[in-house]
Tab-separated table of C-alpha atoms and ligand atoms in Angstrom:
chain	number	residue	atom	x	y	z
T	1	MET	CA	21.508	-1.975	17.607
T	2	PRO	CA	21.054	0.595	20.391
T	3	GLU	CA	24.264	2.449	21.407
T	4	LEU	CA	24.601	4.945	24.255
T	5	PRO	CA	22.507	7.838	23.053
T	6	GLU	CA	19.417	5.642	22.309
T	7	VAL	CA	19.597	3.762	25.676
T	8	GLU	CA	20.080	6.956	27.625
T	9	VAL	CA	17.025	8.454	25.829
T	10	LEU	CA	15.194	5.510	26.652
T	11	ARG	CA	16.327	5.865	30.261
T	12	CYS	CA	15.272	9.142	30.496
T	13	ASN	CA	11.873	8.419	29.122
T	14	LEU	CA	11.167	5.272	31.330
T	15	GLU	CA	12.363	6.926	34.577
T	16	PRO	CA	9.379	9.049	35.471
T	17	LEU	CA	6.897	6.112	34.334
T	18	LEU	CA	8.667	3.590	36.464
T	19	VAL	CA	9.983	5.142	39.515
T	20	GLY	CA	7.837	4.472	42.699
T	21	LYS	CA	5.923	1.610	40.929
T	22	ARG	CA	5.764	-1.751	42.673
T	23	ILE	CA	6.342	-4.998	40.975
T	24	SER	CA	3.487	-7.223	41.174
T	25	ASP	CA	4.877	-10.098	39.076
T	26	PHE	CA	7.300	-11.089	36.377
T	27	GLN	CA	6.518	-13.178	33.425
T	28	VAL	CA	9.025	-14.935	31.059
T	29	LEU	CA	7.739	-15.805	27.599
T	30	LYS	CA	11.246	-16.314	26.153
T	31	PRO	CA	13.344	-18.189	28.834
T	32	ARG	CA	16.486	-17.579	26.623
T	33	VAL	CA	16.544	-13.856	27.736
T	34	VAL	CA	16.869	-14.732	31.343
T	35	ARG	CA	20.286	-16.093	32.249
T	36	PRO	CA	21.902	-17.475	34.484
T	37	GLU	CA	18.744	-17.439	36.819
T	38	SER	CA	15.690	-19.485	36.173
T	39	PRO	CA	12.586	-17.582	35.294
T	40	GLN	CA	11.229	-18.626	38.825
T	41	GLN	CA	14.395	-17.449	40.416
T	42	LEU	CA	14.046	-13.929	38.822
T	43	GLU	CA	10.384	-13.605	39.861
T	44	ASN	CA	11.062	-14.546	43.263
T	45	GLY	CA	13.796	-11.925	43.242
T	46	VAL	CA	11.683	-8.831	41.920
T	47	ALA	CA	8.206	-9.598	42.959
T	48	GLY	CA	6.944	-7.289	45.550
T	49	CYS	CA	9.866	-4.743	45.004
T	50	SER	CA	9.674	-1.269	44.270
T	51	ILE	CA	11.447	0.555	41.775
T	52	LYS	CA	13.804	3.273	43.070
T	53	GLY	CA	15.393	4.363	39.803
T	54	VAL	CA	16.475	3.581	36.495
T	55	GLY	CA	20.208	3.544	35.645
T	56	ARG	CA	22.477	3.130	32.565
T	57	LYS	CA	26.127	2.348	31.850
T	58	GLY	CA	27.356	2.047	28.458
T	59	LYS	CA	24.555	0.059	26.411
T	60	PHE	CA	23.157	-1.437	29.693
T	61	LEU	CA	20.151	-0.160	31.335
T	62	TRP	CA	19.014	-1.395	34.891
T	63	LEU	CA	16.113	-0.910	37.455
T	64	ASP	CA	17.118	-0.039	40.995
T	65	LEU	CA	14.786	-2.404	43.255
T	66	ALA	CA	14.103	-2.487	46.767
T	67	LYS	CA	12.397	-4.877	48.955
T	68	VAL	CA	9.668	-3.722	51.083
T	69	ARG	CA	10.944	-1.902	54.297
T	70	SER	CA	14.366	-2.097	52.845
T	71	ARG	CA	16.693	0.724	52.054
T	72	LYS	CA	19.031	-1.659	50.091
T	73	THR	CA	18.846	-1.351	46.416
T	74	PHE	CA	20.022	-4.003	43.817
T	75	HIS	CA	19.804	-4.020	40.186
T	76	LEU	CA	17.841	-5.763	37.724
T	77	THR	CA	19.849	-5.432	34.463
T	78	ILE	CA	18.443	-5.449	31.050
T	79	HIS	CA	20.582	-5.518	27.834
T	80	LEU	CA	18.415	-4.770	24.697
T	81	GLY	CA	20.670	-6.812	22.458
T	82	MET	CA	20.305	-6.161	18.868
T	83	THR	CA	16.743	-5.222	18.332
T	84	GLY	CA	15.315	-5.323	21.768
T	85	ARG	CA	12.609	-2.811	22.938
T	86	LEU	CA	11.400	-1.587	26.317
T	87	PHE	CA	8.124	0.274	26.865
T	88	VAL	CA	5.343	0.702	29.136
T	89	GLN	CA	1.729	-0.240	28.158
T	90	ASP	CA	-1.605	-0.700	29.939
T	91	SER	CA	-1.970	-3.851	31.478
T	92	GLY	CA	-5.382	-4.684	29.636
T	93	ASP	CA	-3.714	-4.234	26.209
T	94	PRO	CA	-2.541	-7.427	24.111
T	95	LEU	CA	0.925	-8.262	24.350
T	96	PRO	CA	2.934	-7.831	21.194
T	97	GLY	CA	4.516	-10.633	19.333
T	98	HIS	CA	8.135	-11.482	20.259
T	99	THR	CA	7.467	-10.377	23.780
T	100	ALA	CA	10.442	-11.714	26.081
T	101	ALA	CA	9.387	-10.656	29.438
T	102	VAL	CA	6.900	-8.669	31.349
T	103	LEU	CA	7.118	-6.723	34.467
T	104	GLY	CA	3.605	-6.425	36.172
T	105	LEU	CA	2.899	-2.853	37.654
T	106	GLY	CA	-0.478	-2.936	38.698
T	107	TRP	CA	-2.529	-0.998	35.821
T	108	LYS	CA	0.568	-0.819	33.902
T	109	ARG	CA	3.190	-3.143	32.706
T	110	LEU	CA	6.888	-2.807	31.603
T	111	VAL	CA	7.350	-5.010	28.376
T	112	PHE	CA	10.573	-6.185	27.070
T	113	ARG	CA	9.971	-7.262	23.533
T	114	ASP	CA	13.036	-9.039	21.803
T	115	PRO	CA	12.553	-10.403	18.277
T	116	ARG	CA	16.083	-11.896	18.066
T	117	SER	CA	16.369	-13.138	21.488
T	118	PHE	CA	19.857	-11.398	21.712
T	119	GLY	CA	18.951	-9.457	24.769
T	120	ARG	CA	19.103	-10.345	28.481
T	121	VAL	CA	17.547	-9.734	31.893
T	122	THR	CA	19.385	-10.642	35.080
T	123	LEU	CA	19.991	-9.876	38.659
T	124	GLU	CA	23.779	-10.635	38.235
T	125	THR	CA	26.074	-7.709	37.714
T	126	ASP	CA	28.786	-9.613	35.957
T	127	SER	CA	28.097	-7.803	32.650
T	128	LEU	CA	27.979	-4.213	34.427
T	129	ASP	CA	31.484	-5.008	36.278
T	130	GLN	CA	33.140	-6.070	33.117
T	131	LEU	CA	32.472	-2.498	31.560
T	132	GLY	CA	34.852	0.326	31.156
T	133	VAL	CA	34.306	4.029	31.787
T	134	ASP	CA	30.873	5.132	30.370
T	135	ALA	CA	31.673	7.549	27.562
T	136	LEU	CA	29.155	9.944	28.774
T	137	SER	CA	30.111	10.108	32.452
T	138	ASP	CA	32.281	12.559	34.080
T	139	GLU	CA	35.014	9.868	34.619
T	140	PHE	CA	35.637	9.736	31.205
T	141	LEU	CA	38.553	12.003	31.016
T	142	VAL	CA	41.020	12.504	28.184
T	143	GLU	CA	43.652	10.424	30.282
T	144	ARG	CA	41.361	7.676	30.394
T	145	LEU	CA	41.019	7.664	26.466
T	146	ARG	CA	44.737	8.121	26.149
T	147	ASP	CA	45.263	4.978	28.559
T	148	ALA	CA	42.664	2.897	26.483
T	149	LEU	CA	44.491	3.837	23.226
T	150	ALA	CA	47.785	3.410	24.466
T	151	SER	CA	48.001	-0.133	25.508
T	152	THR	CA	46.919	-1.954	22.371
T	153	ARG	CA	48.125	-2.893	18.919
T	154	GLN	CA	44.754	-2.508	17.557
T	155	ALA	CA	43.135	0.186	15.089
T	156	VAL	CA	41.684	2.976	16.883
T	157	LYS	CA	38.287	2.136	15.874
T	158	VAL	CA	38.432	-1.547	17.024
T	159	ARG	CA	39.551	-0.313	20.272
T	160	LEU	CA	37.022	2.267	20.751
T	161	MET	CA	34.249	-0.300	20.304
T	162	ASP	CA	35.616	-2.649	22.937
T	163	GLN	CA	32.975	-2.201	25.904
T	164	ARG	CA	35.664	-3.233	28.446
T	165	HIS	CA	37.692	0.023	27.925
T	166	ILE	CA	34.943	2.495	26.918
T	167	ALA	CA	31.414	1.677	27.278
T	168	GLY	CA	28.741	2.753	25.271
T	169	LEU	CA	30.199	3.510	21.540
T	170	GLY	CA	29.137	1.150	18.761
T	171	ASN	CA	29.601	1.254	15.061
T	172	ILE	CA	27.625	4.277	14.318
T	173	TYR	CA	28.896	6.839	16.844
T	174	VAL	CA	32.539	5.532	16.535
T	175	CYS	CA	32.417	6.530	12.942
T	176	GLU	CA	30.814	9.695	13.676
T	177	ALA	CA	33.372	10.604	16.319
T	178	LEU	CA	36.250	9.554	14.227
T	179	HIS	CA	35.130	11.918	11.375
T	180	LEU	CA	34.516	14.925	13.609
T	181	ALA	CA	38.194	14.323	15.204
T	182	ARG	CA	39.661	13.867	11.675
T	183	VAL	CA	40.982	10.508	12.677
T	184	SER	CA	41.493	7.477	10.432
T	185	PRO	CA	39.555	4.344	11.672
T	186	PHE	CA	42.502	2.267	10.639
T	187	GLU	CA	45.052	4.414	12.617
T	188	ALA	CA	46.905	2.218	15.148
T	189	ALA	CA	45.604	3.251	18.448
T	190	SER	CA	48.814	3.551	20.280
T	191	LYS	CA	50.159	5.976	17.556
T	192	LEU	CA	47.663	8.701	17.950
T	193	PRO	CA	49.483	11.878	18.993
T	194	LEU	CA	48.075	13.498	22.023
T	195	GLY	CA	46.478	16.232	20.204
T	196	LYS	CA	44.484	13.927	18.233
T	197	VAL	CA	43.551	11.990	21.446
T	198	LYS	CA	41.997	15.200	22.884
T	199	ALA	CA	40.275	15.933	19.522
T	200	LEU	CA	38.839	12.500	19.475
T	201	HIS	CA	37.745	12.860	23.216
T	202	GLN	CA	36.044	16.053	22.594
T	203	ALA	CA	34.423	14.513	19.321
T	204	ILE	CA	33.098	11.366	21.258
T	205	ARG	CA	31.574	13.713	23.909
T	206	ASN	CA	30.079	16.203	21.594
T	207	THR	CA	28.555	13.431	19.317
T	208	LEU	CA	26.888	11.446	22.259
T	209	GLN	CA	25.597	14.735	24.080
T	210	LYS	CA	23.949	16.101	20.865
T	211	GLN	CA	22.571	12.818	19.918
T	212	VAL	CA	20.976	12.274	23.466
T	213	GLU	CA	19.651	15.972	22.987
T	214	LEU	CA	18.078	15.363	19.767
T	215	GLY	CA	16.453	12.162	20.919
T	216	LEU	CA	14.944	13.757	24.029
T	217	LYS	CA	13.370	16.522	21.750
T	218	LEU	CA	11.411	13.915	19.804
T	219	LYS	CA	8.307	12.331	20.442
T	220	LEU	CA	9.357	8.631	20.193
T	221	ASP	CA	7.278	5.553	19.657
T	222	PHE	CA	9.165	3.175	21.911
T	223	ALA	CA	6.859	0.257	21.029
T	224	GLY	CA	6.903	1.072	17.297
T	225	GLU	CA	8.008	-1.414	14.501
T	226	GLY	CA	10.825	0.496	13.005
T	227	LYS	CA	13.451	-1.615	11.263
T	228	SER	CA	16.134	0.844	10.353
T	229	ASP	CA	19.416	-0.141	12.318
T	230	GLY	CA	21.253	3.301	12.584
T	231	LEU	CA	18.117	5.364	12.878
T	232	PHE	CA	16.935	6.481	16.424
T	233	TYR	CA	15.365	2.982	16.207
T	234	PHE	CA	12.888	3.259	19.165
T	235	GLY	CA	11.202	6.166	17.581
T	236	SER	CA	11.661	5.427	13.951
T	237	ALA	CA	8.006	6.468	13.147
T	238	SER	CA	8.765	10.109	14.227
T	239	THR	CA	12.116	10.306	12.768
T	240	GLN	CA	10.654	10.050	9.103
T	241	THR	CA	10.192	13.830	9.078
T	242	PRO	CA	13.166	15.986	7.865
T	243	GLN	CA	13.156	18.071	11.050
T	244	SER	CA	13.615	15.101	13.273
T	245	ARG	CA	15.746	12.683	11.226
T	246	GLU	CA	19.109	11.709	12.498
T	247	ARG	CA	21.688	13.493	10.406
T	248	PHE	CA	24.907	11.371	10.280
T	249	ARG	CA	28.091	12.837	9.115
T	250	VAL	CA	29.417	9.700	7.484
T	251	TYR	CA	27.494	6.612	8.784
T	252	GLY	CA	25.418	5.013	6.175
T	253	ARG	CA	26.471	7.849	3.632
T	254	GLU	CA	28.741	5.850	1.180
T	255	GLY	CA	29.299	7.626	-2.017
T	256	GLU	CA	27.809	10.840	-0.566
T	257	ALA	CA	29.623	14.139	-0.152
T	258	CYS	CA	31.694	14.528	3.103
T	259	PRO	CA	30.164	17.443	5.084
T	260	THR	CA	33.578	18.895	5.768
T	261	CYS	CA	35.341	18.856	2.399
T	262	GLY	CA	32.839	17.406	-0.202
T	263	SER	CA	34.946	14.309	-1.208
T	264	LYS	CA	33.069	11.045	-1.439
T	265	ILE	CA	32.495	9.039	1.603
T	266	VAL	CA	33.842	5.637	1.542
T	267	ARG	CA	32.635	2.236	3.194
T	268	ALA	CA	35.248	-0.304	4.002
T	269	GLU	CA	35.108	-3.527	5.885
T	270	GLN	CA	36.876	-3.449	9.371
T	271	SER	CA	36.719	-6.415	11.701
T	272	LYS	CA	33.588	-7.528	9.892
T	273	ARG	CA	31.810	-4.273	10.371
T	274	GLY	CA	31.225	-1.534	7.741
T	275	THR	CA	33.310	1.518	8.368
T	276	PHE	CA	32.348	4.795	6.922
T	277	PHE	CA	34.908	7.556	6.575
T	278	CYS	CA	36.236	10.346	4.565
T	279	PRO	CA	39.494	9.440	2.884
T	280	GLN	CA	40.629	13.159	2.510
T	281	CYS	CA	39.792	14.378	6.070
T	282	GLN	CA	40.624	11.309	7.855
T	283	GLN	CA	44.270	10.295	6.831
T	284	ARG	CA	46.501	8.230	8.934
T	285	GLU	CA	49.450	10.013	10.593
U	301	ZN	ZN1	36.111	15.164	4.149
């Protein structure tokens, strides 16, 4: 599932291709991804609009749209779900299988392909309104992390994945950041000492920033068929070379050596998700 870095890399790639373009039409091939509007309502809402920008918060992406001769912009929000892909292709090319929705842009079109139909396209901003602070934004300060952790009895990893408090982290980058900060995923969030909260804040920022930088350096194949969850899945074809492969510290590396101490990395179930950690480096307080 794409997390903040993957969506940010996608945003950076789409922006120059989309800004300034005018939407000629909107086709829905999988009505389930459009909600709560009807496909017709959505088409009426966006046809004829121009694209002013491409935004992101957490794992959500949106297009800033404006009607002709209007300065007021509004969001067309897209959530990629588990395996959704978003890419620009020539209007003459055949549509790929599992295409969920298509924005016509004259000679080009923006294709939203969603094999599992967990994605969503909407003009409503309810999902965005419910998000907490974006983990890559300037508003994500140590104090925000401290407050998010202090007000719960949950384990730190579970809290970090709750998008209503901090938006953008999923299973992969939470595991990575916790290892970098030497914090146990099972630690009670509210028991984390301030020093560890600071280390964790720094680790979250570093992990996400580095990953975005890596993704922006790669030539990615956004329409590709990559299936590996956990890789830079938008561009899995080009991540198969050793130079560009994502190198996770602990995620997906059960039984391998911890990059810090050499102990074996362990996988455990936590809230029905696989949690990867080093039992030596990440001990509870
Ligand atoms: Zn270790």
